[in-house]
Short mmCIF file of C-alpha atoms and ligand atoms in Angstrom, two decimals:
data_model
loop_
_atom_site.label_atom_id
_atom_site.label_comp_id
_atom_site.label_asym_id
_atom_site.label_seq_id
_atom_site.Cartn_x
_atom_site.Cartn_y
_atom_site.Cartn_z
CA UNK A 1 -10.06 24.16 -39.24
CA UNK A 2 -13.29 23.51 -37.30
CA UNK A 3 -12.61 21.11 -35.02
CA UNK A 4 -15.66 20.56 -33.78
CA UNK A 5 -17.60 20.25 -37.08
CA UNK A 6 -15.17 17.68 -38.04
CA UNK A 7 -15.88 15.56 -35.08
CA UNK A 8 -19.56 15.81 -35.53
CA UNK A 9 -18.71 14.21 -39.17
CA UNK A 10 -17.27 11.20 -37.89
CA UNK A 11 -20.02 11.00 -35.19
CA UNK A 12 -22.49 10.74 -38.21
CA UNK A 13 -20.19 8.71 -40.25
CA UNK A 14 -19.93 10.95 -43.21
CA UNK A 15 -16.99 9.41 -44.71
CA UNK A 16 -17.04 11.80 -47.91
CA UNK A 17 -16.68 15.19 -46.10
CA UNK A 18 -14.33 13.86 -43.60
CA UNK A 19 -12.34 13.03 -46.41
CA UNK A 20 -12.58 16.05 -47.90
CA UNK A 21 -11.96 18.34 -44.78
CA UNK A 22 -9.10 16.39 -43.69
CA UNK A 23 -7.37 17.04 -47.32
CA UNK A 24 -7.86 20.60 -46.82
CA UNK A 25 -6.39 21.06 -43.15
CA UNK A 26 -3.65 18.91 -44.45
CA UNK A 27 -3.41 21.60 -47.17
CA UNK A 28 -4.07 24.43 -44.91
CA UNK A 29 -0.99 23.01 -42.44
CA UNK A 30 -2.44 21.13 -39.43
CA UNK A 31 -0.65 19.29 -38.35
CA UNK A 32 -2.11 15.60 -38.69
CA UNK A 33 -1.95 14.83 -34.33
CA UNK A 34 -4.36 17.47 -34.69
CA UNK A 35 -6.74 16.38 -36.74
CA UNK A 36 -6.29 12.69 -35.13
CA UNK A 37 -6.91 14.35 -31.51
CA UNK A 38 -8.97 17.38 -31.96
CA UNK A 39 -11.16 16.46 -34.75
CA UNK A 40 -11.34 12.43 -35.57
CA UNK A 41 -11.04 11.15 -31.92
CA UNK A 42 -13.67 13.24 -30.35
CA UNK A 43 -15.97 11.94 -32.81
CA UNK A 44 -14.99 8.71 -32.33
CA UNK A 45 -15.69 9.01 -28.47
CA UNK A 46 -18.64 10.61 -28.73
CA UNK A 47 -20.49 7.78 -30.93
CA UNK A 48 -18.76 4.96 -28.72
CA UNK A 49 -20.28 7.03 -25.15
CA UNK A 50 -23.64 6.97 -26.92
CA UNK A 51 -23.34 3.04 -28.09
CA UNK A 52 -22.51 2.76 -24.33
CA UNK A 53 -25.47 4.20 -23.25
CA UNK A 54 -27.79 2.64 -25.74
CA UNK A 55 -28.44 6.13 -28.10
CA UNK A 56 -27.25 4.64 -30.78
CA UNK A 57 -26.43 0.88 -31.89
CA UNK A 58 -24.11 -1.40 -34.21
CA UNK A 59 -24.79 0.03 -37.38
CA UNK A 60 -24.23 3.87 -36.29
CA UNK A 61 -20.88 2.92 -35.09
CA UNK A 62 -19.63 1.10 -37.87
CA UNK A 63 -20.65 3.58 -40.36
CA UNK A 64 -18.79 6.23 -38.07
CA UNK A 65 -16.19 3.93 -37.76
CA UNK A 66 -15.88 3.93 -41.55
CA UNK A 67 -15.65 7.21 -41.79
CA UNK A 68 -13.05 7.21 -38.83
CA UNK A 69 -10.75 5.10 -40.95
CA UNK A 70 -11.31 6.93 -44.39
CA UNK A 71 -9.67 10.51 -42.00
CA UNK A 72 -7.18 8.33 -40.77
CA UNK A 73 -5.93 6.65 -44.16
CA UNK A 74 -5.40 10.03 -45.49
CA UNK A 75 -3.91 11.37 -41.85
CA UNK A 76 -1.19 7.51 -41.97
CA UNK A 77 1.34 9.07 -44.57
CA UNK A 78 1.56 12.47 -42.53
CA UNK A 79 1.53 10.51 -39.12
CA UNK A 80 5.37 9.36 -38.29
CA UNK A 81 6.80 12.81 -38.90
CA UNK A 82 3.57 14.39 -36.58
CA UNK A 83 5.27 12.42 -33.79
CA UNK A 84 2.09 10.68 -32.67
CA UNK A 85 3.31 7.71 -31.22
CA UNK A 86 0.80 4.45 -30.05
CA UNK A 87 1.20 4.09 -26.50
CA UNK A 88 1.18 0.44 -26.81
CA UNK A 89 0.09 -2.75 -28.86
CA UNK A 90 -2.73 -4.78 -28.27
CA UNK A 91 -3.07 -8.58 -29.76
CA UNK A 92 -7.08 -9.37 -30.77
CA UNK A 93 -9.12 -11.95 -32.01
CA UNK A 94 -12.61 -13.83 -31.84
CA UNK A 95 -11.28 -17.18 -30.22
CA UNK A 96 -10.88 -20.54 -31.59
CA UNK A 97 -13.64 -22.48 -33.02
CA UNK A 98 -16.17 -18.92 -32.63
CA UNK A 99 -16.63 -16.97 -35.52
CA UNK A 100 -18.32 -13.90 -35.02
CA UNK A 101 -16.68 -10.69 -35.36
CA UNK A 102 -19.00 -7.59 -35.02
CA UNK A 103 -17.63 -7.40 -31.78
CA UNK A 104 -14.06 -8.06 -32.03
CA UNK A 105 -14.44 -5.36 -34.69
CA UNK A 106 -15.89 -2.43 -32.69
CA UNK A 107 -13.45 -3.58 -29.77
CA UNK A 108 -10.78 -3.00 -32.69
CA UNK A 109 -11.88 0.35 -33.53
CA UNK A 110 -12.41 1.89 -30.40
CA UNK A 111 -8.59 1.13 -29.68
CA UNK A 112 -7.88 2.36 -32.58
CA UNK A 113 -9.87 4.63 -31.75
CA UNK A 114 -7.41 5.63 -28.70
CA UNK A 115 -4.15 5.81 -31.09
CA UNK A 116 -3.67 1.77 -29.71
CA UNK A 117 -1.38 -0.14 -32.32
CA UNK A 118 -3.89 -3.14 -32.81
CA UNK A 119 -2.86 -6.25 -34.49
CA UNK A 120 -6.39 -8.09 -35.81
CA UNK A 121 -5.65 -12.17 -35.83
CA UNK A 122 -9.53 -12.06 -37.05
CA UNK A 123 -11.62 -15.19 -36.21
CA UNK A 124 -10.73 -18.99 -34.60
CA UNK A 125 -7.66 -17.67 -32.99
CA UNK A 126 -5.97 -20.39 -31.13
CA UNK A 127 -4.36 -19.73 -27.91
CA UNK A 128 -1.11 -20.69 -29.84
CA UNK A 129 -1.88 -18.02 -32.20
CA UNK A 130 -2.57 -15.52 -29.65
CA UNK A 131 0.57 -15.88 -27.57
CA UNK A 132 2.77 -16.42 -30.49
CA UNK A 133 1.80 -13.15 -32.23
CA UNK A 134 2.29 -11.15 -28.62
CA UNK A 135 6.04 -12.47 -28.72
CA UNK A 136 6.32 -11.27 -32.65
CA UNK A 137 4.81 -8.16 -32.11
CA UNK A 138 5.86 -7.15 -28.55
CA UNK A 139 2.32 -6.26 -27.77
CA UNK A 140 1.17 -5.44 -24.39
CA UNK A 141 -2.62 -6.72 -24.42
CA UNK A 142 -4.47 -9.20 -25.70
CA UNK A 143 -8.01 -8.71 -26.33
CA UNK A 144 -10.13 -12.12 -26.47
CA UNK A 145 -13.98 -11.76 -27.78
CA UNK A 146 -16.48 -15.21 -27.57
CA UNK A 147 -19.79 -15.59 -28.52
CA UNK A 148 -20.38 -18.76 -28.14
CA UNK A 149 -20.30 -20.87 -24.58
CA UNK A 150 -19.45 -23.58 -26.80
CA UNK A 151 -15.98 -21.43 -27.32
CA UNK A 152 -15.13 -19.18 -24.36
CA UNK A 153 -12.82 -21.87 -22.30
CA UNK A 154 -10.58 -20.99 -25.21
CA UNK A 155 -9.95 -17.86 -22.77
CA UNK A 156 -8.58 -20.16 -20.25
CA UNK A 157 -6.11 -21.60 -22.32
CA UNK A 158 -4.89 -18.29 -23.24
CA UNK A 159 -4.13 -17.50 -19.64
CA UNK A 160 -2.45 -20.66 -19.33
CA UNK A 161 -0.15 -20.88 -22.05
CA UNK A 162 0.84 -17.30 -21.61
CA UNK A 163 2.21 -18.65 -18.29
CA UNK A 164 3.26 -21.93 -20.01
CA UNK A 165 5.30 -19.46 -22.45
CA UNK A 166 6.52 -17.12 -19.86
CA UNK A 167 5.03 -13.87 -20.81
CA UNK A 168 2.40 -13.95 -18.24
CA UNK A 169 3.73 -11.24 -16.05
CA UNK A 170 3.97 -8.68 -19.12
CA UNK A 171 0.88 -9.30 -20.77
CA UNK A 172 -2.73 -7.87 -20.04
CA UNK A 173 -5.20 -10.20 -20.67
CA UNK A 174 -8.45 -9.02 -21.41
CA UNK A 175 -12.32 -10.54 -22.17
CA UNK A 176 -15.27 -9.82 -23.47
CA UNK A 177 -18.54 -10.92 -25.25
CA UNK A 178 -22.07 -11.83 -24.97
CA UNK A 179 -21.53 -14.82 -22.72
CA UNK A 180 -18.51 -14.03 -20.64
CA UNK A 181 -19.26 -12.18 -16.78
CA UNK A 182 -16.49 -10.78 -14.70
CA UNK A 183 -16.88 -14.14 -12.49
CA UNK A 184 -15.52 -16.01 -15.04
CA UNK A 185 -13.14 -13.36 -16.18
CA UNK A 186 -11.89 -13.97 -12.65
CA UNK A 187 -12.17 -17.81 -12.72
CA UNK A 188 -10.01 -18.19 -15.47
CA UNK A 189 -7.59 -15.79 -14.13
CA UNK A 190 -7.94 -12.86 -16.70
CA UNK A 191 -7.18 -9.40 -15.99
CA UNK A 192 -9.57 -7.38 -17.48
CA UNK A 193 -13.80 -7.85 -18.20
CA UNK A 194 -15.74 -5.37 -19.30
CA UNK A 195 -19.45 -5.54 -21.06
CA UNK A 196 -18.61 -3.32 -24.45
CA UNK A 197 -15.96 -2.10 -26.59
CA UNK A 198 -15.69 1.62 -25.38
CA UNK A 199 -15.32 0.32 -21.84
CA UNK A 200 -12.61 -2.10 -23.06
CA UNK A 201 -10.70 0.81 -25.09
CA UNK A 202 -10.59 2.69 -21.70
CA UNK A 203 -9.20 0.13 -19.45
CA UNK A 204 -6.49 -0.75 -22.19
CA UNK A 205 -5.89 2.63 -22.05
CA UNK A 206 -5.97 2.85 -18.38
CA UNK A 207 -3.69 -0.13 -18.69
CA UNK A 208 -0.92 1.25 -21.09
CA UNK A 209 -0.66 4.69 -19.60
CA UNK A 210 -0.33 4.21 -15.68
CO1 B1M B 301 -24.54 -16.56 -33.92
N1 B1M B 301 -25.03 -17.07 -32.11
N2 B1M B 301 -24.15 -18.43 -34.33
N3 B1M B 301 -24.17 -15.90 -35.68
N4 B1M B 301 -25.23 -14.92 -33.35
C1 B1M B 301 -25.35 -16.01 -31.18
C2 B1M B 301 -24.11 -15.56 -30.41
C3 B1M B 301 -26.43 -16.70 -30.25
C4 B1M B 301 -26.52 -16.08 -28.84
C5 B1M B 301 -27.80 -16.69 -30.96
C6 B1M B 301 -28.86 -17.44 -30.19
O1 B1M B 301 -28.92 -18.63 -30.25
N5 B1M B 301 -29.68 -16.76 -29.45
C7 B1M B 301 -25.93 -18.18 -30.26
C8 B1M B 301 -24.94 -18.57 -29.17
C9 B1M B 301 -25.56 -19.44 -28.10
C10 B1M B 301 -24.58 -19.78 -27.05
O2 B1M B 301 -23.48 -20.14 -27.27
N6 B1M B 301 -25.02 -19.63 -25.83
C11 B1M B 301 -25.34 -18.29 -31.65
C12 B1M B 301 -25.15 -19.50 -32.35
C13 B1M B 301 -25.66 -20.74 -31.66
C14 B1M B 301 -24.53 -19.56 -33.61
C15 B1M B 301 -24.26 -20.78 -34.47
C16 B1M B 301 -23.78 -22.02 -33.70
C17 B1M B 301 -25.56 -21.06 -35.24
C18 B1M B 301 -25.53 -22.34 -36.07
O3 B1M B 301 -24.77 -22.44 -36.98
N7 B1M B 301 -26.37 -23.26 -35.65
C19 B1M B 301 -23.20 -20.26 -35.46
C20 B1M B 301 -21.79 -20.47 -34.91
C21 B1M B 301 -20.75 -20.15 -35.92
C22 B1M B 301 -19.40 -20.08 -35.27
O4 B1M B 301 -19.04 -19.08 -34.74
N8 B1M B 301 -18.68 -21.21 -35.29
C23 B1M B 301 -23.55 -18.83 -35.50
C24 B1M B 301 -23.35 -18.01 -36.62
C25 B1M B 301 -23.69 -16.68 -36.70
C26 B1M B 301 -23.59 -15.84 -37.97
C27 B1M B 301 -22.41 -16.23 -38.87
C28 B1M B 301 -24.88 -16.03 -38.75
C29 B1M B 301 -23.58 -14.39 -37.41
C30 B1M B 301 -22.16 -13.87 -37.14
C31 B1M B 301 -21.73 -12.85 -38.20
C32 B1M B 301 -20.44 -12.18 -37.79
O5 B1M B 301 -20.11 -12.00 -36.63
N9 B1M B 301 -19.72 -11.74 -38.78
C33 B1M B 301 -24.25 -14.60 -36.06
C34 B1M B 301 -24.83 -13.56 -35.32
C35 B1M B 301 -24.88 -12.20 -35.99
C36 B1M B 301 -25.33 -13.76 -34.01
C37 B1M B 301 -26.12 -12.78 -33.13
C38 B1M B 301 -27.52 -12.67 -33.74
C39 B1M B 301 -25.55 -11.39 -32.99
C40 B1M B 301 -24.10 -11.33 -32.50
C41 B1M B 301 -23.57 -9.92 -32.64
O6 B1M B 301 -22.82 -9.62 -33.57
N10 B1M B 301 -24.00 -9.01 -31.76
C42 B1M B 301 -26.08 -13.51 -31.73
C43 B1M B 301 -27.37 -13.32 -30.94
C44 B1M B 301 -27.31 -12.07 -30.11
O7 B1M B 301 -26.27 -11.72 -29.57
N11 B1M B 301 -28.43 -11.45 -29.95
C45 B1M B 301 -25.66 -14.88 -32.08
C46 B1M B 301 -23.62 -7.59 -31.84
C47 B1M B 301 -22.21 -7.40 -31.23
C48 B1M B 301 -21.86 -5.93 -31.27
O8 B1M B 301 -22.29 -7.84 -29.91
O9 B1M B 301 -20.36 -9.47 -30.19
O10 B1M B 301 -21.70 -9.35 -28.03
P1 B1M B 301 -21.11 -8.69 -29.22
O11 B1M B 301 -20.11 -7.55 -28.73
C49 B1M B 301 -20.45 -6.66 -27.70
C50 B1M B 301 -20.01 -7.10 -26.31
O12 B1M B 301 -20.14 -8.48 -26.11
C51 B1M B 301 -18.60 -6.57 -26.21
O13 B1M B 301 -18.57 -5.44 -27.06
C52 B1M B 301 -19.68 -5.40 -27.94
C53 B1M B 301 -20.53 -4.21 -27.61
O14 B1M B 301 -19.79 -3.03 -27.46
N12 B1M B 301 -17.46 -7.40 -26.57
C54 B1M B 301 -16.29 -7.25 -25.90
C55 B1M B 301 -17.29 -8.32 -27.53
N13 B1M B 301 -16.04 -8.79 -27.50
C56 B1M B 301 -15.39 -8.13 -26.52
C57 B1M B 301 -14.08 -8.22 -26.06
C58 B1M B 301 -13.68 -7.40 -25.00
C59 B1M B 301 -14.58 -6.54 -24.40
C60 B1M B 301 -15.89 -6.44 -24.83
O15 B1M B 301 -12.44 -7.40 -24.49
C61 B1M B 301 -11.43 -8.07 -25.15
#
Protein backbone atom coordinates (compact mmCIF):
# COMPACT_ATOMS: atom_id res chain seq x y z
CA UNK A 1 0.00 0.00 0.00
CA UNK A 2 1.51 3.42 -0.82
CA UNK A 3 0.77 5.47 1.76
CA UNK A 4 1.90 8.38 0.57
CA UNK A 5 0.31 8.26 -2.91
CA UNK A 6 -2.90 7.73 -1.22
CA UNK A 7 -2.64 10.85 0.76
CA UNK A 8 -1.68 12.90 -2.18
CA UNK A 9 -5.24 11.55 -3.64
CA UNK A 10 -7.23 12.98 -1.04
CA UNK A 11 -5.08 16.19 -1.12
CA UNK A 12 -6.32 16.52 -4.81
CA UNK A 13 -9.68 15.24 -4.06
CA UNK A 14 -9.72 12.34 -6.40
CA UNK A 15 -12.59 10.61 -4.96
CA UNK A 16 -12.57 7.72 -7.71
CA UNK A 17 -9.01 6.35 -7.07
CA UNK A 18 -9.26 6.78 -3.42
CA UNK A 19 -12.06 4.64 -3.70
CA UNK A 20 -10.52 2.31 -5.59
CA UNK A 21 -7.14 2.04 -3.63
CA UNK A 22 -8.81 1.84 -0.41
CA UNK A 23 -10.87 -1.41 -1.78
CA UNK A 24 -7.69 -2.94 -2.66
CA UNK A 25 -5.65 -2.43 0.72
CA UNK A 26 -8.81 -3.58 2.30
CA UNK A 27 -8.36 -6.61 0.00
CA UNK A 28 -4.70 -6.77 0.36
CA UNK A 29 -5.24 -6.77 4.52
CA UNK A 30 -4.56 -3.28 5.96
CA UNK A 31 -5.86 -2.86 8.39
CA UNK A 32 -8.50 0.10 8.04
CA UNK A 33 -6.64 2.53 11.24
CA UNK A 34 -4.14 2.37 8.67
CA UNK A 35 -5.50 3.60 5.89
CA UNK A 36 -7.54 6.24 8.18
CA UNK A 37 -4.02 7.39 9.75
CA UNK A 38 -1.37 6.75 7.27
CA UNK A 39 -3.07 7.39 4.08
CA UNK A 40 -6.60 9.49 4.39
CA UNK A 41 -5.58 11.78 7.35
CA UNK A 42 -2.34 13.02 6.04
CA UNK A 43 -4.11 14.12 3.10
CA UNK A 44 -6.60 15.60 4.89
CA UNK A 45 -3.97 17.72 6.90
CA UNK A 46 -2.05 18.59 4.26
CA UNK A 47 -4.99 20.42 2.18
CA UNK A 48 -6.38 21.99 5.55
CA UNK A 49 -2.31 23.47 6.37
CA UNK A 50 -2.44 24.85 2.83
CA UNK A 51 -6.23 26.42 3.22
CA UNK A 52 -4.52 27.83 6.38
CA UNK A 53 -1.97 29.43 4.67
CA UNK A 54 -3.95 30.68 1.76
CA UNK A 55 -2.44 27.93 -1.13
CA UNK A 56 -5.45 26.76 -1.72
CA UNK A 57 -9.22 27.90 -0.97
CA UNK A 58 -12.95 26.62 -0.34
CA UNK A 59 -13.46 24.72 -3.28
CA UNK A 60 -10.03 22.61 -3.08
CA UNK A 61 -11.01 21.55 0.31
CA UNK A 62 -14.35 20.48 -0.23
CA UNK A 63 -13.59 18.50 -3.22
CA UNK A 64 -10.74 16.82 -1.03
CA UNK A 65 -13.06 16.62 1.58
CA UNK A 66 -15.31 14.61 -0.74
CA UNK A 67 -12.99 12.42 -1.53
CA UNK A 68 -12.01 12.12 2.27
CA UNK A 69 -15.49 10.85 2.98
CA UNK A 70 -15.90 8.51 -0.15
CA UNK A 71 -12.22 6.47 1.73
CA UNK A 72 -13.89 6.71 4.84
CA UNK A 73 -17.48 5.26 3.86
CA UNK A 74 -15.78 2.30 2.52
CA UNK A 75 -13.07 2.26 5.68
CA UNK A 76 -16.87 2.70 8.45
CA UNK A 77 -17.86 -1.11 8.11
CA UNK A 78 -14.13 -2.28 8.81
CA UNK A 79 -13.68 0.52 11.54
CA UNK A 80 -15.16 -0.93 15.07
CA UNK A 81 -13.24 -4.18 14.84
CA UNK A 82 -9.81 -1.90 13.73
CA UNK A 83 -10.20 -0.52 17.27
CA UNK A 84 -10.02 3.11 16.20
CA UNK A 85 -11.82 4.75 18.75
CA UNK A 86 -12.96 8.87 18.55
CA UNK A 87 -11.32 10.51 21.29
CA UNK A 88 -14.31 12.52 21.96
CA UNK A 89 -17.64 14.13 20.59
CA UNK A 90 -18.09 17.45 19.49
CA UNK A 91 -21.78 19.20 19.18
CA UNK A 92 -21.85 21.81 15.88
CA UNK A 93 -23.98 24.07 14.23
CA UNK A 94 -24.37 27.54 12.36
CA UNK A 95 -26.40 29.41 15.18
CA UNK A 96 -29.88 30.47 15.36
CA UNK A 97 -31.43 32.74 12.93
CA UNK A 98 -27.76 32.49 10.56
CA UNK A 99 -27.78 30.27 7.83
CA UNK A 100 -24.66 29.80 6.22
CA UNK A 101 -22.83 26.67 6.37
CA UNK A 102 -19.60 26.54 4.22
CA UNK A 103 -17.98 27.07 7.30
CA UNK A 104 -19.62 25.00 9.80
CA UNK A 105 -18.95 22.40 7.11
CA UNK A 106 -15.15 22.58 6.71
CA UNK A 107 -15.05 23.04 10.66
CA UNK A 108 -17.01 19.57 10.45
CA UNK A 109 -14.60 17.92 8.30
CA UNK A 110 -11.47 18.84 9.64
CA UNK A 111 -12.71 17.14 13.00
CA UNK A 112 -13.61 14.57 11.27
CA UNK A 113 -10.84 14.93 9.86
CA UNK A 114 -9.01 14.18 13.39
CA UNK A 115 -11.14 10.81 14.05
CA UNK A 116 -13.60 13.52 16.28
CA UNK A 117 -17.20 11.91 16.62
CA UNK A 118 -19.10 15.09 15.25
CA UNK A 119 -22.75 15.44 15.60
CA UNK A 120 -23.94 18.21 12.69
CA UNK A 121 -27.30 20.11 14.18
CA UNK A 122 -26.84 22.00 10.60
CA UNK A 123 -28.20 25.61 10.46
CA UNK A 124 -30.45 28.03 13.07
CA UNK A 125 -29.37 26.02 16.00
CA UNK A 126 -30.86 27.39 19.09
CA UNK A 127 -28.96 27.48 22.21
CA UNK A 128 -31.71 25.01 23.44
CA UNK A 129 -30.79 22.81 20.67
CA UNK A 130 -27.21 23.01 21.28
CA UNK A 131 -27.17 22.15 24.97
CA UNK A 132 -29.87 19.65 24.70
CA UNK A 133 -28.07 17.52 22.06
CA UNK A 134 -24.60 17.74 24.33
CA UNK A 135 -26.71 16.03 27.23
CA UNK A 136 -28.12 13.27 24.51
CA UNK A 137 -24.98 12.68 23.05
CA UNK A 138 -22.46 13.09 25.93
CA UNK A 139 -20.35 15.26 23.75
CA UNK A 140 -17.46 17.13 24.99
CA UNK A 141 -17.41 20.35 22.61
CA UNK A 142 -19.54 22.41 21.06
CA UNK A 143 -18.54 24.14 18.02
CA UNK A 144 -20.66 27.46 17.26
CA UNK A 145 -20.07 29.15 13.59
CA UNK A 146 -21.92 32.91 12.81
CA UNK A 147 -21.83 34.85 9.94
CA UNK A 148 -23.90 37.28 10.55
CA UNK A 149 -23.52 40.16 13.50
CA UNK A 150 -27.11 40.14 13.27
CA UNK A 151 -26.71 36.37 14.84
CA UNK A 152 -23.52 35.89 16.87
CA UNK A 153 -25.05 36.94 20.52
CA UNK A 154 -26.66 33.57 19.94
CA UNK A 155 -23.03 32.49 21.26
CA UNK A 156 -23.74 34.14 24.46
CA UNK A 157 -26.73 32.38 25.16
CA UNK A 158 -25.03 29.21 24.61
CA UNK A 159 -22.58 29.96 27.36
CA UNK A 160 -25.30 30.86 29.51
CA UNK A 161 -27.66 28.20 29.36
CA UNK A 162 -24.93 25.65 29.49
CA UNK A 163 -24.45 27.12 32.99
CA UNK A 164 -28.26 27.55 33.38
CA UNK A 165 -28.32 23.60 32.59
CA UNK A 166 -25.36 22.67 34.61
CA UNK A 167 -22.99 21.27 32.14
CA UNK A 168 -20.85 24.26 32.03
CA UNK A 169 -17.87 22.84 33.77
CA UNK A 170 -17.72 19.72 31.27
CA UNK A 171 -18.29 21.32 28.14
CA UNK A 172 -15.76 23.18 25.74
CA UNK A 173 -17.23 25.87 24.15
CA UNK A 174 -15.85 26.95 21.08
CA UNK A 175 -16.38 30.02 18.22
CA UNK A 176 -15.75 30.90 15.10
CA UNK A 177 -16.70 32.84 11.88
CA UNK A 178 -16.27 35.81 9.80
CA UNK A 179 -17.43 38.29 12.41
CA UNK A 180 -16.48 36.85 15.73
CA UNK A 181 -12.63 38.08 17.33
CA UNK A 182 -11.13 36.43 20.33
CA UNK A 183 -12.35 39.72 22.35
CA UNK A 184 -15.62 38.71 22.05
CA UNK A 185 -14.90 35.06 22.33
CA UNK A 186 -13.70 36.28 25.71
CA UNK A 187 -16.62 38.68 26.39
CA UNK A 188 -19.09 36.19 26.17
CA UNK A 189 -17.14 33.83 28.18
CA UNK A 190 -16.25 31.11 25.52
CA UNK A 191 -13.39 28.92 25.68
CA UNK A 192 -12.02 28.59 22.51
CA UNK A 193 -11.62 31.28 19.18
CA UNK A 194 -9.80 30.57 16.48
CA UNK A 195 -9.91 32.26 12.73
CA UNK A 196 -10.37 28.80 10.52
CA UNK A 197 -11.39 25.33 10.66
CA UNK A 198 -7.90 23.53 10.75
CA UNK A 199 -6.97 25.74 13.70
CA UNK A 200 -10.29 24.81 15.37
CA UNK A 201 -9.75 20.88 14.66
CA UNK A 202 -6.39 21.32 16.54
CA UNK A 203 -7.46 22.99 19.64
CA UNK A 204 -10.45 20.43 19.93
CA UNK A 205 -7.93 18.11 19.63
CA UNK A 206 -5.64 19.78 21.97
CA UNK A 207 -8.75 19.89 24.09
CA UNK A 208 -9.83 16.13 24.10
CA UNK A 209 -6.39 14.65 24.45
CA UNK A 210 -4.61 16.59 27.41
CO1 LIG B 1 -24.35 35.96 3.22
N1 LIG B 1 -23.58 37.44 4.22
N2 LIG B 1 -26.14 36.60 3.68
N3 LIG B 1 -24.95 34.50 2.15
N4 LIG B 1 -22.57 35.71 2.73
C1 LIG B 1 -22.13 37.47 4.35
C2 LIG B 1 -21.69 36.76 5.63
C3 LIG B 1 -21.84 39.03 4.39
C4 LIG B 1 -20.53 39.39 5.11
C5 LIG B 1 -21.85 39.57 2.94
C6 LIG B 1 -21.70 41.08 2.89
O1 LIG B 1 -22.64 41.79 3.10
N5 LIG B 1 -20.52 41.56 2.65
C7 LIG B 1 -23.12 39.56 5.08
C8 LIG B 1 -23.07 39.66 6.60
C9 LIG B 1 -22.96 41.09 7.09
C10 LIG B 1 -22.89 41.14 8.57
O2 LIG B 1 -23.61 40.53 9.29
N6 LIG B 1 -21.96 41.93 9.04
C11 LIG B 1 -24.16 38.58 4.60
C12 LIG B 1 -25.55 38.83 4.56
C13 LIG B 1 -25.97 40.22 4.96
C14 LIG B 1 -26.49 37.86 4.16
C15 LIG B 1 -28.00 38.00 4.08
C16 LIG B 1 -28.66 38.78 5.24
C17 LIG B 1 -28.30 38.65 2.71
C18 LIG B 1 -29.77 38.99 2.50
O3 LIG B 1 -30.58 38.11 2.44
N7 LIG B 1 -30.00 40.27 2.41
C19 LIG B 1 -28.46 36.53 4.04
C20 LIG B 1 -28.70 35.98 5.45
C21 LIG B 1 -29.33 34.64 5.43
C22 LIG B 1 -29.27 34.03 6.80
O4 LIG B 1 -28.29 33.45 7.16
N8 LIG B 1 -30.35 34.21 7.57
C23 LIG B 1 -27.28 35.90 3.41
C24 LIG B 1 -27.35 34.75 2.61
C25 LIG B 1 -26.27 34.15 1.99
C26 LIG B 1 -26.38 32.99 1.02
C27 LIG B 1 -27.53 32.02 1.34
C28 LIG B 1 -26.61 33.57 -0.36
C29 LIG B 1 -24.94 32.40 1.05
C30 LIG B 1 -24.78 31.29 2.10
C31 LIG B 1 -24.72 29.90 1.45
C32 LIG B 1 -24.32 28.86 2.46
O5 LIG B 1 -23.62 29.10 3.43
N9 LIG B 1 -24.76 27.66 2.21
C33 LIG B 1 -24.15 33.60 1.53
C34 LIG B 1 -22.76 33.72 1.36
C35 LIG B 1 -22.08 32.63 0.55
C36 LIG B 1 -22.02 34.79 1.93
C37 LIG B 1 -20.55 35.14 1.73
C38 LIG B 1 -20.42 35.71 0.31
C39 LIG B 1 -19.55 34.02 1.88
C40 LIG B 1 -19.63 33.27 3.22
C41 LIG B 1 -18.77 32.03 3.15
O6 LIG B 1 -19.28 30.92 2.99
N10 LIG B 1 -17.44 32.20 3.22
C42 LIG B 1 -20.32 36.21 2.86
C43 LIG B 1 -19.36 37.32 2.45
C44 LIG B 1 -17.94 36.95 2.74
O7 LIG B 1 -17.65 36.31 3.75
N11 LIG B 1 -17.06 37.39 1.90
C45 LIG B 1 -21.70 36.58 3.26
C46 LIG B 1 -16.50 31.07 3.09
C47 LIG B 1 -16.40 30.33 4.44
C48 LIG B 1 -15.38 29.22 4.32
O8 LIG B 1 -15.95 31.26 5.38
O9 LIG B 1 -17.91 30.83 6.95
O10 LIG B 1 -16.20 32.66 7.42
P1 LIG B 1 -16.54 31.33 6.88
O11 LIG B 1 -15.66 30.22 7.63
C49 LIG B 1 -14.29 30.42 7.86
C50 LIG B 1 -13.96 31.05 9.21
O12 LIG B 1 -14.87 32.04 9.59
C51 LIG B 1 -13.88 29.87 10.14
O13 LIG B 1 -13.51 28.77 9.32
C52 LIG B 1 -13.67 29.06 7.94
C53 LIG B 1 -12.32 29.07 7.27
O14 LIG B 1 -11.54 27.97 7.61
N12 LIG B 1 -15.05 29.43 10.90
C54 LIG B 1 -14.87 28.90 12.14
C55 LIG B 1 -16.35 29.41 10.60
N13 LIG B 1 -17.05 28.88 11.61
C56 LIG B 1 -16.16 28.54 12.56
C57 LIG B 1 -16.33 27.95 13.82
C58 LIG B 1 -15.20 27.71 14.61
C59 LIG B 1 -13.94 28.08 14.17
C60 LIG B 1 -13.74 28.67 12.93
O15 LIG B 1 -15.25 27.14 15.82
C61 LIG B 1 -16.42 26.56 16.25
Amino acid sequence: MDFIELSKMVETGKSKIVKTMVTEALEAGVSAKDILEQGLLPGMSAIGDKFKNNEVYVPEVLIAARAMNAGVTILKPHMASADIKAPGTAVIGTVKGDLHDIGKNLVKMMLEGKGINVIDLGVDVSAEQFIAAVQENDAQIICCSALLTTTMNEMEAVVKKSEEAGIRDRVFIMVGGAPITQEYCDRIGADCYTSDASSASDAAMAYLTK
